[in-house]
mmCIF file with all atom_site columns, C-alpha atoms in Angstrom:
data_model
loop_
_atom_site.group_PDB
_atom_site.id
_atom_site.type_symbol
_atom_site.label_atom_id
_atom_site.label_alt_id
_atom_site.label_comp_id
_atom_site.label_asym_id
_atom_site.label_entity_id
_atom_site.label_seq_id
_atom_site.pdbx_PDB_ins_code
_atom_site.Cartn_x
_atom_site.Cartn_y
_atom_site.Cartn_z
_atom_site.occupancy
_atom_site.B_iso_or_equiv
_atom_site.pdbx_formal_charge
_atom_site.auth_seq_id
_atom_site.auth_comp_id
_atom_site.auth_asym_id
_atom_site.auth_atom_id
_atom_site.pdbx_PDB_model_num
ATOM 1   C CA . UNK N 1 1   ? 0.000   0.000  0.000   1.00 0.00 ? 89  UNK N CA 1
ATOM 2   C CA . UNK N 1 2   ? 1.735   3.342  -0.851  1.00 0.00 ? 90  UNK N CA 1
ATOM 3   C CA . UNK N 1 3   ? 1.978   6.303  1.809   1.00 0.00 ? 91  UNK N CA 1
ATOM 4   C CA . UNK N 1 4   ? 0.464   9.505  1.076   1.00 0.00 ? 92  UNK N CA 1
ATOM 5   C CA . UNK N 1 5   ? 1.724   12.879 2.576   1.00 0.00 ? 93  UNK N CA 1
ATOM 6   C CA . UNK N 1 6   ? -0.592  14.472 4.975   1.00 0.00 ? 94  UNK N CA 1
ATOM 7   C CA . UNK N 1 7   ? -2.641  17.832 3.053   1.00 0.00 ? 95  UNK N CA 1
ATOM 8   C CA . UNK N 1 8   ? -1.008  20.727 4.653   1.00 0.00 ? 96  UNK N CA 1
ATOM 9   C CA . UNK N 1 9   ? -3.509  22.649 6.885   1.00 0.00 ? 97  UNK N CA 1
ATOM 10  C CA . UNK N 1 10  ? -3.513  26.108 4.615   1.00 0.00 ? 98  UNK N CA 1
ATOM 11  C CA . UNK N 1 11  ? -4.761  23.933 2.006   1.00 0.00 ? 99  UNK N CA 1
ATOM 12  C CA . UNK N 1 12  ? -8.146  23.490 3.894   1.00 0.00 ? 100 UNK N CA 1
ATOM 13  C CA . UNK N 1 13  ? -7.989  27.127 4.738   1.00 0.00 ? 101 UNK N CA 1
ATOM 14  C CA . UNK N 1 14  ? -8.045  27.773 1.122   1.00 0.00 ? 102 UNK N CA 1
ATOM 15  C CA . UNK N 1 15  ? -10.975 25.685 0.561   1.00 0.00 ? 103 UNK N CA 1
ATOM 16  C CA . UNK N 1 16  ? -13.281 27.584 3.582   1.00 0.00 ? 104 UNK N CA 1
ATOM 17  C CA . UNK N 1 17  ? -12.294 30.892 2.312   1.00 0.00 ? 105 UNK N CA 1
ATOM 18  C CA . UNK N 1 18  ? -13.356 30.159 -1.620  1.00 0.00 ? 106 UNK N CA 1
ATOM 19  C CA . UNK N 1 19  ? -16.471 28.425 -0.060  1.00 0.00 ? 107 UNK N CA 1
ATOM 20  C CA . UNK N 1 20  ? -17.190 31.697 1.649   1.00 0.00 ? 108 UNK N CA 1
ATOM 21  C CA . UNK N 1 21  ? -16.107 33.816 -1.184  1.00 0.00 ? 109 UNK N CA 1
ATOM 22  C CA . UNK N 1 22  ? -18.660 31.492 -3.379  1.00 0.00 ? 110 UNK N CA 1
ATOM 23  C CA . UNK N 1 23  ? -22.007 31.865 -0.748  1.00 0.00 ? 111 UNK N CA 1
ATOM 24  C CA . UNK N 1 24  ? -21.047 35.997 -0.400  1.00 0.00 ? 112 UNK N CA 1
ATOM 25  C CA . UNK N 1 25  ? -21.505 35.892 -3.772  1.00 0.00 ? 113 UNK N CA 1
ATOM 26  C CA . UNK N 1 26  ? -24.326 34.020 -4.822  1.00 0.00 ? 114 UNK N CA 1
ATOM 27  C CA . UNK N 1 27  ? -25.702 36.254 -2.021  1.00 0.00 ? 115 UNK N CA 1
ATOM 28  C CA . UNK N 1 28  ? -24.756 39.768 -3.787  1.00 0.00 ? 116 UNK N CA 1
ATOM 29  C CA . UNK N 1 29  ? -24.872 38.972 -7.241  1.00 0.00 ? 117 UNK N CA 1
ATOM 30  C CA . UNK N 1 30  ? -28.189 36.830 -6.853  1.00 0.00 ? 118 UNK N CA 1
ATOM 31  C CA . UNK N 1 31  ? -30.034 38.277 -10.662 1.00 0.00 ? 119 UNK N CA 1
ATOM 32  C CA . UNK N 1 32  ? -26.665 37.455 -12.223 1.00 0.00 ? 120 UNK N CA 1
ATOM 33  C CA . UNK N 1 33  ? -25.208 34.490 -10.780 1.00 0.00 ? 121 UNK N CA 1
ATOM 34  C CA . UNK N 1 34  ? -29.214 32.902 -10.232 1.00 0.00 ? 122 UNK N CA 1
ATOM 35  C CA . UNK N 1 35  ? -27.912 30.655 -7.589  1.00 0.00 ? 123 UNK N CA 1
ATOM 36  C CA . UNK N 1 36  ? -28.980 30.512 -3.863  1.00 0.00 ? 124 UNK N CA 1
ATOM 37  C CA . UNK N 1 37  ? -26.864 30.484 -1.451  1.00 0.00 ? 125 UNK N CA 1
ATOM 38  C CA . UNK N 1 38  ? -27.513 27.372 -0.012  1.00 0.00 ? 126 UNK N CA 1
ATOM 39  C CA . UNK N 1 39  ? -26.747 25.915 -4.017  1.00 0.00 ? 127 UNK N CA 1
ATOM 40  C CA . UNK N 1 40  ? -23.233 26.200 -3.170  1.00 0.00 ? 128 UNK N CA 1
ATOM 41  C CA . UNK N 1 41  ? -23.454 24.651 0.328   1.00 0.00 ? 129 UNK N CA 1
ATOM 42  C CA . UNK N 1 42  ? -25.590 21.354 -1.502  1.00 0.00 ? 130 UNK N CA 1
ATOM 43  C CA . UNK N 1 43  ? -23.023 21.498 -4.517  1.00 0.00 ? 131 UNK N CA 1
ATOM 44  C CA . UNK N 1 44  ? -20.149 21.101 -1.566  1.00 0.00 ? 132 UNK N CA 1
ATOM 45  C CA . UNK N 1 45  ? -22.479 18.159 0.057   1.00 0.00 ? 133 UNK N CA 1
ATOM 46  C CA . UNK N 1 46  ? -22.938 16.106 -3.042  1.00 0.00 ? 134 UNK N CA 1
ATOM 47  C CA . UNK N 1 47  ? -18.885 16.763 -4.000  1.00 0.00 ? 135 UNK N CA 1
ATOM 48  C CA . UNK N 1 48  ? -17.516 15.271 -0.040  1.00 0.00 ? 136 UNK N CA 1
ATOM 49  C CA . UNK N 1 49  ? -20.272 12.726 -0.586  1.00 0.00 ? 137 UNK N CA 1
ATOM 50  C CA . UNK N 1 50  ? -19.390 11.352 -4.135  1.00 0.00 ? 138 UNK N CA 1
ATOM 51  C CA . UNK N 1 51  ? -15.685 11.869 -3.664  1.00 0.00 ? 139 UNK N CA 1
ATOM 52  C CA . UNK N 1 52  ? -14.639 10.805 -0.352  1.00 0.00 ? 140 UNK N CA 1
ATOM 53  C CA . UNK N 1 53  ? -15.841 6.992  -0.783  1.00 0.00 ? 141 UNK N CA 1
ATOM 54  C CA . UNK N 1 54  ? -14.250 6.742  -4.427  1.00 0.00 ? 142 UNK N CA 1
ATOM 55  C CA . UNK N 1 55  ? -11.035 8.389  -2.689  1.00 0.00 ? 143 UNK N CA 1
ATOM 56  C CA . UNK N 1 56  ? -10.702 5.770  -0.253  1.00 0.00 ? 144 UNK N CA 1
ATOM 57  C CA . UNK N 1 57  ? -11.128 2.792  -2.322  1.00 0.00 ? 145 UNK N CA 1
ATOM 58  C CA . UNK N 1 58  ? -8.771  4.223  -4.971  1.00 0.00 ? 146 UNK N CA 1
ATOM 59  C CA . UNK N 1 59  ? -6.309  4.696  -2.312  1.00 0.00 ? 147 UNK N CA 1
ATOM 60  C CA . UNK N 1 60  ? -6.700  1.534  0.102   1.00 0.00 ? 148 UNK N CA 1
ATOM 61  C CA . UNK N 1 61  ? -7.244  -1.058 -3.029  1.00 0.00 ? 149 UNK N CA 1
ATOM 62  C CA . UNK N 1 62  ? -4.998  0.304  -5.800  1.00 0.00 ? 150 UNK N CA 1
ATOM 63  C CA . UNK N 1 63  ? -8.337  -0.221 -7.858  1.00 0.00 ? 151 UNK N CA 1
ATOM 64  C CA . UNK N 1 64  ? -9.399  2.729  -10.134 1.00 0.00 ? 152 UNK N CA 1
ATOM 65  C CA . UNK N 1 65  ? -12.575 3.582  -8.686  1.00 0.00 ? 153 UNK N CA 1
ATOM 66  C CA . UNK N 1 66  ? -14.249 5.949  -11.798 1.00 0.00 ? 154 UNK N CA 1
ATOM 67  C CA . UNK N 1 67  ? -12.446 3.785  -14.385 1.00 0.00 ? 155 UNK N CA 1
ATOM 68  C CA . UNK N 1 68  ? -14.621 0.667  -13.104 1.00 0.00 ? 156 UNK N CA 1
ATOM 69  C CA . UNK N 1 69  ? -17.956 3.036  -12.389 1.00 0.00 ? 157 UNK N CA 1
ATOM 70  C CA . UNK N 1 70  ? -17.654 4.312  -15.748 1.00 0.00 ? 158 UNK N CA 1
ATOM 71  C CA . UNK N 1 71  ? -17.702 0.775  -17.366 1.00 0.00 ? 159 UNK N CA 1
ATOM 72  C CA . UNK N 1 72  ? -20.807 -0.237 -15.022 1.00 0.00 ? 160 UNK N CA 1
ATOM 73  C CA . UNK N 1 73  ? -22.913 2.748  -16.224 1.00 0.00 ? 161 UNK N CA 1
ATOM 74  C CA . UNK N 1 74  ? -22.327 1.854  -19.505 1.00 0.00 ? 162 UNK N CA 1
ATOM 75  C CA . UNK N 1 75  ? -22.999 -1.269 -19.000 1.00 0.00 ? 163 UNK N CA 1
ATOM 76  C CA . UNK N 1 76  ? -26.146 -1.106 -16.790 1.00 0.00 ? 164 UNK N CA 1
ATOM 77  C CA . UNK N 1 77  ? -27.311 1.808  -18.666 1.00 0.00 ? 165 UNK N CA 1
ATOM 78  C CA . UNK N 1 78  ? -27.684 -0.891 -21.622 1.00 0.00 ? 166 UNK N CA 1
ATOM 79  C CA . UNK N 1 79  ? -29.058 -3.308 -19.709 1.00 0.00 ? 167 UNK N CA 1
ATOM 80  C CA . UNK N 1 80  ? -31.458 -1.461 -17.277 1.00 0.00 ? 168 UNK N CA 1
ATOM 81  C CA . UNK N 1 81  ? -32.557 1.369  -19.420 1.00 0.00 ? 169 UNK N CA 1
ATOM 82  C CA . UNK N 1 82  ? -32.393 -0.090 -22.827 1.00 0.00 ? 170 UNK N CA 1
ATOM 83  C CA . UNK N 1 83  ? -30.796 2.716  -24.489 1.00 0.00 ? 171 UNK N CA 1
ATOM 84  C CA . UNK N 1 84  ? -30.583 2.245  -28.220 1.00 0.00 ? 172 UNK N CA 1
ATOM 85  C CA . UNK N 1 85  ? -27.864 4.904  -29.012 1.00 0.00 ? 173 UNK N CA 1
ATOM 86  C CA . UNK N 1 86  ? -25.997 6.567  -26.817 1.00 0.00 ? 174 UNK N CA 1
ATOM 87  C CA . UNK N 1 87  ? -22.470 8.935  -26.399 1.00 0.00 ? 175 UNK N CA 1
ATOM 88  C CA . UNK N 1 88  ? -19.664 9.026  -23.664 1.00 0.00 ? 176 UNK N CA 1
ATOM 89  C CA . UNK N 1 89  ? -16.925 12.038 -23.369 1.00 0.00 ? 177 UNK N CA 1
ATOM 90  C CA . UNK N 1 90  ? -13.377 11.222 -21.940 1.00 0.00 ? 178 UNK N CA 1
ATOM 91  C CA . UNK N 1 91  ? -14.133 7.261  -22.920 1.00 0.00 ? 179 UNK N CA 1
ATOM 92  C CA . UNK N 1 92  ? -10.597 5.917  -21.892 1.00 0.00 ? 180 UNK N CA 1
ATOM 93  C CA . UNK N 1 93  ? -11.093 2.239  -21.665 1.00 0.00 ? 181 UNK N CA 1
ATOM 94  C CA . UNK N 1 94  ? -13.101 1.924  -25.094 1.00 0.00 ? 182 UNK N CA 1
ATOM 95  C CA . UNK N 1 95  ? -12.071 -1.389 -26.017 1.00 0.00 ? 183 UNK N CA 1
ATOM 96  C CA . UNK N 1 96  ? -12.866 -3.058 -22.532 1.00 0.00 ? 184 UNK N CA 1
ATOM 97  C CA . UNK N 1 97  ? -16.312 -1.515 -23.174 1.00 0.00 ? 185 UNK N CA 1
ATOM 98  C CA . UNK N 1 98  ? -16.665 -1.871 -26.503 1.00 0.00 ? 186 UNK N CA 1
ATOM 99  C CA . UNK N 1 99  ? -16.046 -5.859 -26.043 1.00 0.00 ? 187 UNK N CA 1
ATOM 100 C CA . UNK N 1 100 ? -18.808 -5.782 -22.972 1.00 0.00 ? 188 UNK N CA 1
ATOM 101 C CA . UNK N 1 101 ? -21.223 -3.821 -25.348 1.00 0.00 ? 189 UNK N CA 1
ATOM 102 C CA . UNK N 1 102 ? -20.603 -6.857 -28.217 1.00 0.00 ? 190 UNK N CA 1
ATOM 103 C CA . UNK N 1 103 ? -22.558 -8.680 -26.008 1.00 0.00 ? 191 UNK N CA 1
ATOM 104 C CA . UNK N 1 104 ? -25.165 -6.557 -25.725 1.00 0.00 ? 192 UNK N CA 1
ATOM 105 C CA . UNK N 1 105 ? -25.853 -6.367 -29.443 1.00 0.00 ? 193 UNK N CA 1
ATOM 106 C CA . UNK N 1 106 ? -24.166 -2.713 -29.540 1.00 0.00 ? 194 UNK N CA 1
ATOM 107 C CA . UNK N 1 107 ? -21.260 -2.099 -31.646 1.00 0.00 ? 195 UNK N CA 1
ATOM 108 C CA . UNK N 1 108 ? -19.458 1.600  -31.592 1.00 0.00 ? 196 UNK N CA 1
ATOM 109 C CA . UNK N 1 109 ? -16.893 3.744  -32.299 1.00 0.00 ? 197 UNK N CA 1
ATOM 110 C CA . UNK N 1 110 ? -14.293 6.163  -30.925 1.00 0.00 ? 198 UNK N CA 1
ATOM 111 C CA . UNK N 1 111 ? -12.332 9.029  -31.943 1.00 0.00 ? 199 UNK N CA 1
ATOM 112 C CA . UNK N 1 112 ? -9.713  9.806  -29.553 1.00 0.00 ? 200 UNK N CA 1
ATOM 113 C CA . UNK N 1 113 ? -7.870  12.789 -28.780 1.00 0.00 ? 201 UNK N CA 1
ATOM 114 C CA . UNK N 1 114 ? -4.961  14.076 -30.914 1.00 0.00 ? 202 UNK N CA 1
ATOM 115 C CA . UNK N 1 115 ? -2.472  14.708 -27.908 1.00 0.00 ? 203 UNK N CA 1
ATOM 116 C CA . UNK N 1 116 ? -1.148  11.878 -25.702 1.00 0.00 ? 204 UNK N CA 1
ATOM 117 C CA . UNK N 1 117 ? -4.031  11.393 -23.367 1.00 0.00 ? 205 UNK N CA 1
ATOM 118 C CA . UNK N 1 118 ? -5.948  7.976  -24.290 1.00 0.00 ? 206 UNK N CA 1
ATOM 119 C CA . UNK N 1 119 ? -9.624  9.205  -23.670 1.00 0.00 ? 207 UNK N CA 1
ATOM 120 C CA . UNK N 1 120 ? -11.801 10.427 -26.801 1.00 0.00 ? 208 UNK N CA 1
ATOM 121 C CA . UNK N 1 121 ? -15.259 10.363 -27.523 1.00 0.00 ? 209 UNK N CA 1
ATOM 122 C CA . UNK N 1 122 ? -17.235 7.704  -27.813 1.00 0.00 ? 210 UNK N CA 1
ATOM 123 C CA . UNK N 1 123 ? -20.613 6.664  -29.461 1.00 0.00 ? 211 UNK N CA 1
ATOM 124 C CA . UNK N 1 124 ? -22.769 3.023  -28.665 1.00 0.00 ? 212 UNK N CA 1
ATOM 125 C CA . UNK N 1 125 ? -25.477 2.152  -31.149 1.00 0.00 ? 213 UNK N CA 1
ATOM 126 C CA . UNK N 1 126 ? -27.743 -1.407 -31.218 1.00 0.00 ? 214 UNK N CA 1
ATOM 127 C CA . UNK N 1 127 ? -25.937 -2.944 -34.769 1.00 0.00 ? 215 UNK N CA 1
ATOM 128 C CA . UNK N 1 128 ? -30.040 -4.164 -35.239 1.00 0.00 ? 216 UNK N CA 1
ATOM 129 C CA . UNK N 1 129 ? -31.432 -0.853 -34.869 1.00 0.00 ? 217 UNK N CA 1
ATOM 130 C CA . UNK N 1 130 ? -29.210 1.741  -37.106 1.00 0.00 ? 218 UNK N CA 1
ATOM 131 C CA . UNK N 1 131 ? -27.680 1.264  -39.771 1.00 0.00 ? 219 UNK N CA 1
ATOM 132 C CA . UNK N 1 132 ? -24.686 4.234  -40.088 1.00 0.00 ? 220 UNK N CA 1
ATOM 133 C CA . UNK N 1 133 ? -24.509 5.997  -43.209 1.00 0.00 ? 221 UNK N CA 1
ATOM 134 C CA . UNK N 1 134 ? -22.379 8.580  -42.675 1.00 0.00 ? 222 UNK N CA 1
ATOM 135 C CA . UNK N 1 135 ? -19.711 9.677  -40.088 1.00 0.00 ? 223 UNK N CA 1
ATOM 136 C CA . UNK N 1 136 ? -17.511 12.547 -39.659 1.00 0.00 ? 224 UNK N CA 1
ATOM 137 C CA . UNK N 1 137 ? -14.883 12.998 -37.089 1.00 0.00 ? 225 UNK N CA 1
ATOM 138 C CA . UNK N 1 138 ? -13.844 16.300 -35.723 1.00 0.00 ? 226 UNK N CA 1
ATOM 139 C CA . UNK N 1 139 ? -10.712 17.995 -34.068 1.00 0.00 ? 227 UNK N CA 1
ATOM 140 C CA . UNK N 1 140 ? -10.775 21.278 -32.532 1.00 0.00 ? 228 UNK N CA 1
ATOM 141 C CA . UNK N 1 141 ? -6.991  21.735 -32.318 1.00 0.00 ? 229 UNK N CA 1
ATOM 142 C CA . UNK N 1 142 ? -7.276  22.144 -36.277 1.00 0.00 ? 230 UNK N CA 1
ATOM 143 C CA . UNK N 1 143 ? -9.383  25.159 -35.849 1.00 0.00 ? 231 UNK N CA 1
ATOM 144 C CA . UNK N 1 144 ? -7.017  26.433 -33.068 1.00 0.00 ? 232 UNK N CA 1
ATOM 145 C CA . UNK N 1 145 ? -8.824  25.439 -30.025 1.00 0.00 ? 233 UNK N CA 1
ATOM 146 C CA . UNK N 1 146 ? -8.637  23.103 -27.057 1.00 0.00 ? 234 UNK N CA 1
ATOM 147 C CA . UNK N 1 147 ? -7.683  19.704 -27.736 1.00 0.00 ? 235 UNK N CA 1
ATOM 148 C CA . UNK N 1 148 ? -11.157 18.288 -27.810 1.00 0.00 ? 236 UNK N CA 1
ATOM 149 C CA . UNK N 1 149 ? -12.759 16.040 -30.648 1.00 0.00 ? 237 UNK N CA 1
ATOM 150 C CA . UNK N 1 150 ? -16.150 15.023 -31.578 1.00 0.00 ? 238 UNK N CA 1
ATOM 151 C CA . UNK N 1 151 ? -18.192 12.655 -33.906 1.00 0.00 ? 239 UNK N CA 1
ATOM 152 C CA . UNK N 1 152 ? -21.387 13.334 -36.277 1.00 0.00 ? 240 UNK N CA 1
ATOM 153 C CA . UNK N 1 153 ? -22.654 10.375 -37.509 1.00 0.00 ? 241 UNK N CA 1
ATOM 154 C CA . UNK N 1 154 ? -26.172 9.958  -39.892 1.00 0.00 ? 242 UNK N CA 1
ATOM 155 C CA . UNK N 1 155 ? -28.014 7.216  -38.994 1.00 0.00 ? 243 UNK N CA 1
ATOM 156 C CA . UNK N 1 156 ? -30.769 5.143  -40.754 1.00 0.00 ? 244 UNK N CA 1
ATOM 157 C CA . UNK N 1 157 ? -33.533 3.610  -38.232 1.00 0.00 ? 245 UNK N CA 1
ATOM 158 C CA . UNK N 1 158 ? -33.788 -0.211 -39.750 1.00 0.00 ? 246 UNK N CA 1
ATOM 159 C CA . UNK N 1 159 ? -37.116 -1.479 -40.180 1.00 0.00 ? 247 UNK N CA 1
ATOM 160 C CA . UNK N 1 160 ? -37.785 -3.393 -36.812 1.00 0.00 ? 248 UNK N CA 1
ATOM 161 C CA . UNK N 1 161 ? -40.762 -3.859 -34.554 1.00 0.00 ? 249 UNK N CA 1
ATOM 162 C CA . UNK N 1 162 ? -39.853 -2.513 -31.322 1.00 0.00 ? 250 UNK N CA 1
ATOM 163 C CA . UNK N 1 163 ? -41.637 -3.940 -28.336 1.00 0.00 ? 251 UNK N CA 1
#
């Protein structure tokens, strides 16, 4: 298990005084900002709850905690929901979901980003559903912006009975 150096104490102090900053704000500039006070306060909540337990296991086990969630909501999304078509951004382990989507009847495809990172964006589709006509792949750096891609595809809905 690997050692982690304690979060210096100004750190936290940081953190109170932006929270504060955030609620004196939302209080003063409530027509532009359109947030309540207590917004920030539940935003803070919902980050300490969702982060903390992820934290832990990713430090205790080794195991990368959002790598295996992300696969799961793919997966169970599929399952559960029965989503036909569907998109992911920052996709990083495409071909471990890609070969758990097979199953599924889904096949899919990925354009990944043009710098070293490994994530891209990622589209799902049921293979007896669509039929793709036409797809188009797009990178921002090539218009002198952010690293960032994006897909278009034209789909035709196949003639089949849904139930």
């Amino acid at each position: 298990m690997r050692s982690y150096d304690p979060v210096p104490q100004w750190w936290f102090c940081i953190i109170l005084v932006s929270t504060i900053l955030s609620i004196f704000s939302c209080s003063y500039f409530k027509k532009q900002l359109q947030l309540p006070p207590w917004g920030v306060l539940l935003a803070c909540t919902m980050g300490i709850f969702l982060a903390i337990p992820g934290s832990v296991i990713s430090a205790t086990t080794g195991m990368e905690y959002w790598g295996f969630s992300g696969s799961h909501i793919y997966n169970q999304g599929a399952t559960w929901v029965g989503l036909n078509l569907f998109s992911g951004q920052e996709v990083d382990r495409y071909d471990d979901l890609l070969s758990g989507m097979r199953n599924k009847g889904y096949i899919g495809s990925i354009k990944r980003r043009t710098r070293e990172a490994m994530d891209g964006c990622a589209i799902f589709w049921k293979e007896n559903l669509f039929c793709l006509l036409e797809g188009e792949c797009i990178e921002f750096k090539g218009f002198g912006l952010r690293d960032n891609v994006a897909q278009l595809f034209v789909f035709e809905i196949l003639d089949v009975h849904l139930d």
